[in-house]
């Protein structure tokens, strides 16, 4: 296991990523372990059953990846991923009733035949 401090990580993040390819890297903040860098090797961690889907789901749910990119990470089509999210109770579309009404009006305008 290797370690870097926050300053080193900020100054040279690529070095920390290189180290993470070889072993786990602990990020130290004022003599306390603050984070852990793990290399996501396709054959190891990401190759384990369910890991890609779980990672993609968490990244989408937290707003860090759009649905299409999350689906690709999960190894699914967008439709399959959306169906999975729906079965898991994770909303694919968020917003309040007013936003949905405005979006529907905009869509109606776009779809209306032009005169």
PDB file of C-alpha atoms in Angstrom:
ATOM      1  CA  UNK A   1       0.000   0.000   0.000  1.00  0.00           C
ATOM      2  CA  UNK A   2       1.234   3.466  -0.872  1.00  0.00           C
ATOM      3  CA  UNK A   3       0.311   6.884   0.467  1.00  0.00           C
ATOM      4  CA  UNK A   4       0.203  10.478  -0.726  1.00  0.00           C
ATOM      5  CA  UNK A   5      -0.776  13.607   1.116  1.00  0.00           C
ATOM      6  CA  UNK A   6      -3.422  16.025  -0.117  1.00  0.00           C
ATOM      7  CA  UNK A   7      -0.824  18.557  -1.275  1.00  0.00           C
ATOM      8  CA  UNK A   8       1.006  15.926  -3.356  1.00  0.00           C
ATOM      9  CA  UNK A   9      -2.296  14.784  -4.844  1.00  0.00           C
ATOM     10  CA  UNK A  10      -3.222  18.353  -5.769  1.00  0.00           C
ATOM     11  CA  UNK A  11       0.199  19.119  -7.271  1.00  0.00           C
ATOM     12  CA  UNK A  12       0.616  15.874  -9.210  1.00  0.00           C
ATOM     13  CA  UNK A  13      -2.574  13.804  -9.503  1.00  0.00           C
ATOM     14  CA  UNK A  14      -1.179  11.737 -12.380  1.00  0.00           C
ATOM     15  CA  UNK A  15       1.553  10.352 -10.103  1.00  0.00           C
ATOM     16  CA  UNK A  16      -1.062   9.194  -7.589  1.00  0.00           C
ATOM     17  CA  UNK A  17      -2.982   7.522 -10.416  1.00  0.00           C
ATOM     18  CA  UNK A  18       0.199   5.783 -11.609  1.00  0.00           C
ATOM     19  CA  UNK A  19       0.797   4.530  -8.075  1.00  0.00           C
ATOM     20  CA  UNK A  20      -2.802   3.305  -7.856  1.00  0.00           C
ATOM     21  CA  UNK A  21      -2.193   1.082 -10.901  1.00  0.00           C
ATOM     22  CA  UNK A  22       0.400  -0.769  -8.839  1.00  0.00           C
ATOM     23  CA  UNK A  23      -1.266  -0.853  -5.419  1.00  0.00           C
ATOM     24  CA  UNK A  24      -3.851   0.823  -3.204  1.00  0.00           C
ATOM     25  CA  UNK A  25      -3.047   4.463  -2.419  1.00  0.00           C
ATOM     26  CA  UNK A  26      -4.141   6.084   0.834  1.00  0.00           C
ATOM     27  CA  UNK A  27      -4.627   9.854   0.703  1.00  0.00           C
ATOM     28  CA  UNK A  28      -3.449  11.400   3.958  1.00  0.00           C
ATOM     29  CA  UNK A  29      -4.825  14.668   5.303  1.00  0.00           C
ATOM     30  CA  UNK A  30      -2.977  15.993   8.372  1.00  0.00           C
ATOM     31  CA  UNK A  31      -1.748  12.574   9.453  1.00  0.00           C
ATOM     32  CA  UNK A  32      -5.173  10.974   9.023  1.00  0.00           C
ATOM     33  CA  UNK A  33      -6.202   8.593   6.280  1.00  0.00           C
ATOM     34  CA  UNK A  34      -8.823  10.551   4.340  1.00  0.00           C
ATOM     35  CA  UNK A  35      -9.448   8.611   1.124  1.00  0.00           C
ATOM     36  CA  UNK A  36      -8.426   5.516  -0.771  1.00  0.00           C
ATOM     37  CA  UNK A  37      -7.499   5.428  -4.475  1.00  0.00           C
ATOM     38  CA  UNK A  38      -8.249   2.148  -6.212  1.00  0.00           C
ATOM     39  CA  UNK A  39      -7.328   1.426  -9.825  1.00  0.00           C
ATOM     40  CA  UNK A  40     -10.372   0.124 -11.685  1.00  0.00           C
ATOM     41  CA  UNK A  41      -8.679  -2.582 -13.707  1.00  0.00           C
ATOM     42  CA  UNK A  42     -11.018  -4.090 -16.306  1.00  0.00           C
ATOM     43  CA  UNK A  43      -9.821  -7.632 -15.652  1.00  0.00           C
ATOM     44  CA  UNK A  44      -9.885  -7.438 -11.879  1.00  0.00           C
ATOM     45  CA  UNK A  45     -12.329  -5.210 -10.020  1.00  0.00           C
ATOM     46  CA  UNK A  46     -14.484  -4.130 -12.965  1.00  0.00           C
ATOM     47  CA  UNK A  47     -14.549  -7.687 -14.269  1.00  0.00           C
ATOM     48  CA  UNK A  48     -16.270  -8.964 -11.136  1.00  0.00           C
ATOM     49  CA  UNK A  49     -20.000  -9.657 -11.575  1.00  0.00           C
ATOM     50  CA  UNK A  50     -22.189  -6.664 -10.788  1.00  0.00           C
ATOM     51  CA  UNK A  51     -19.390  -4.155 -10.157  1.00  0.00           C
ATOM     52  CA  UNK A  52     -19.834  -2.178 -13.384  1.00  0.00           C
ATOM     53  CA  UNK A  53     -23.610  -2.038 -12.929  1.00  0.00           C
ATOM     54  CA  UNK A  54     -23.316  -0.963  -9.284  1.00  0.00           C
ATOM     55  CA  UNK A  55     -20.735   1.708 -10.104  1.00  0.00           C
ATOM     56  CA  UNK A  56     -22.750   3.041 -13.052  1.00  0.00           C
ATOM     57  CA  UNK A  57     -25.928   3.096 -10.965  1.00  0.00           C
ATOM     58  CA  UNK A  58     -24.293   5.003  -8.116  1.00  0.00           C
ATOM     59  CA  UNK A  59     -22.661   7.516 -10.469  1.00  0.00           C
ATOM     60  CA  UNK A  60     -25.966   8.130 -12.277  1.00  0.00           C
ATOM     61  CA  UNK A  61     -28.016   8.322  -9.069  1.00  0.00           C
ATOM     62  CA  UNK A  62     -25.634  10.897  -7.597  1.00  0.00           C
ATOM     63  CA  UNK A  63     -25.747  13.008 -10.771  1.00  0.00           C
ATOM     64  CA  UNK A  64     -22.147  12.363 -11.818  1.00  0.00           C
ATOM     65  CA  UNK A  65     -22.905  10.569 -15.111  1.00  0.00           C
ATOM     66  CA  UNK A  66     -25.712  11.039 -17.619  1.00  0.00           C
ATOM     67  CA  UNK A  67     -27.852   7.999 -18.340  1.00  0.00           C
ATOM     68  CA  UNK A  68     -26.160   7.162 -21.674  1.00  0.00           C
ATOM     69  CA  UNK A  69     -22.627   7.140 -20.286  1.00  0.00           C
ATOM     70  CA  UNK A  70     -23.746   5.230 -17.204  1.00  0.00           C
ATOM     71  CA  UNK A  71     -25.382   2.631 -19.456  1.00  0.00           C
ATOM     72  CA  UNK A  72     -22.136   2.216 -21.430  1.00  0.00           C
ATOM     73  CA  UNK A  73     -20.155   1.809 -18.205  1.00  0.00           C
ATOM     74  CA  UNK A  74     -22.640  -0.838 -17.061  1.00  0.00           C
ATOM     75  CA  UNK A  75     -22.329  -2.639 -20.401  1.00  0.00           C
ATOM     76  CA  UNK A  76     -26.038  -2.183 -21.164  1.00  0.00           C
ATOM     77  CA  UNK A  77     -28.035  -0.346 -23.781  1.00  0.00           C
ATOM     78  CA  UNK A  78     -29.667   2.879 -22.614  1.00  0.00           C
ATOM     79  CA  UNK A  79     -33.081   1.182 -22.668  1.00  0.00           C
ATOM     80  CA  UNK A  80     -31.843  -1.764 -20.584  1.00  0.00           C
ATOM     81  CA  UNK A  81     -30.197   0.574 -18.074  1.00  0.00           C
ATOM     82  CA  UNK A  82     -33.316   2.753 -17.776  1.00  0.00           C
ATOM     83  CA  UNK A  83     -35.415  -0.378 -17.199  1.00  0.00           C
ATOM     84  CA  UNK A  84     -32.952  -1.514 -14.520  1.00  0.00           C
ATOM     85  CA  UNK A  85     -33.104   1.902 -12.817  1.00  0.00           C
ATOM     86  CA  UNK A  86     -36.904   1.832 -12.875  1.00  0.00           C
ATOM     87  CA  UNK A  87     -37.017  -1.660 -11.360  1.00  0.00           C
ATOM     88  CA  UNK A  88     -34.564  -0.460  -8.691  1.00  0.00           C
ATOM     89  CA  UNK A  89     -36.744   2.523  -7.796  1.00  0.00           C
ATOM     90  CA  UNK A  90     -34.224   5.090  -9.042  1.00  0.00           C
ATOM     91  CA  UNK A  91     -35.900   7.953 -10.910  1.00  0.00           C
ATOM     92  CA  UNK A  92     -34.580   8.502 -14.411  1.00  0.00           C
ATOM     93  CA  UNK A  93     -36.340  11.835 -14.853  1.00  0.00           C
ATOM     94  CA  UNK A  94     -36.397  14.287 -11.986  1.00  0.00           C
ATOM     95  CA  UNK A  95     -38.239  17.536 -11.589  1.00  0.00           C
ATOM     96  CA  UNK A  96     -41.398  19.000 -10.189  1.00  0.00           C
ATOM     97  CA  UNK A  97     -44.839  19.193 -11.803  1.00  0.00           C
ATOM     98  CA  UNK A  98     -44.243  22.721 -13.131  1.00  0.00           C
ATOM     99  CA  UNK A  99     -41.011  21.691 -14.898  1.00  0.00           C
ATOM    100  CA  UNK A 100     -42.738  18.677 -16.442  1.00  0.00           C
ATOM    101  CA  UNK A 101     -45.641  20.884 -17.632  1.00  0.00           C
ATOM    102  CA  UNK A 102     -43.221  23.368 -19.247  1.00  0.00           C
ATOM    103  CA  UNK A 103     -41.272  20.550 -20.887  1.00  0.00           C
ATOM    104  CA  UNK A 104     -44.506  19.063 -22.264  1.00  0.00           C
ATOM    105  CA  UNK A 105     -45.533  22.460 -23.665  1.00  0.00           C
ATOM    106  CA  UNK A 106     -42.125  22.870 -25.297  1.00  0.00           C
ATOM    107  CA  UNK A 107     -42.386  19.402 -26.798  1.00  0.00           C
ATOM    108  CA  UNK A 108     -45.883  20.170 -28.130  1.00  0.00           C
ATOM    109  CA  UNK A 109     -44.518  23.333 -29.758  1.00  0.00           C
ATOM    110  CA  UNK A 110     -41.692  21.415 -31.423  1.00  0.00           C
ATOM    111  CA  UNK A 111     -44.001  18.673 -32.656  1.00  0.00           C
ATOM    112  CA  UNK A 112     -46.710  21.025 -33.942  1.00  0.00           C
ATOM    113  CA  UNK A 113     -46.853  21.291 -37.723  1.00  0.00           C
ATOM    114  CA  UNK A 114     -45.321  24.524 -38.941  1.00  0.00           C
ATOM    115  CA  UNK A 115     -47.587  26.892 -40.838  1.00  0.00           C
TER     116      UNK A 115
END
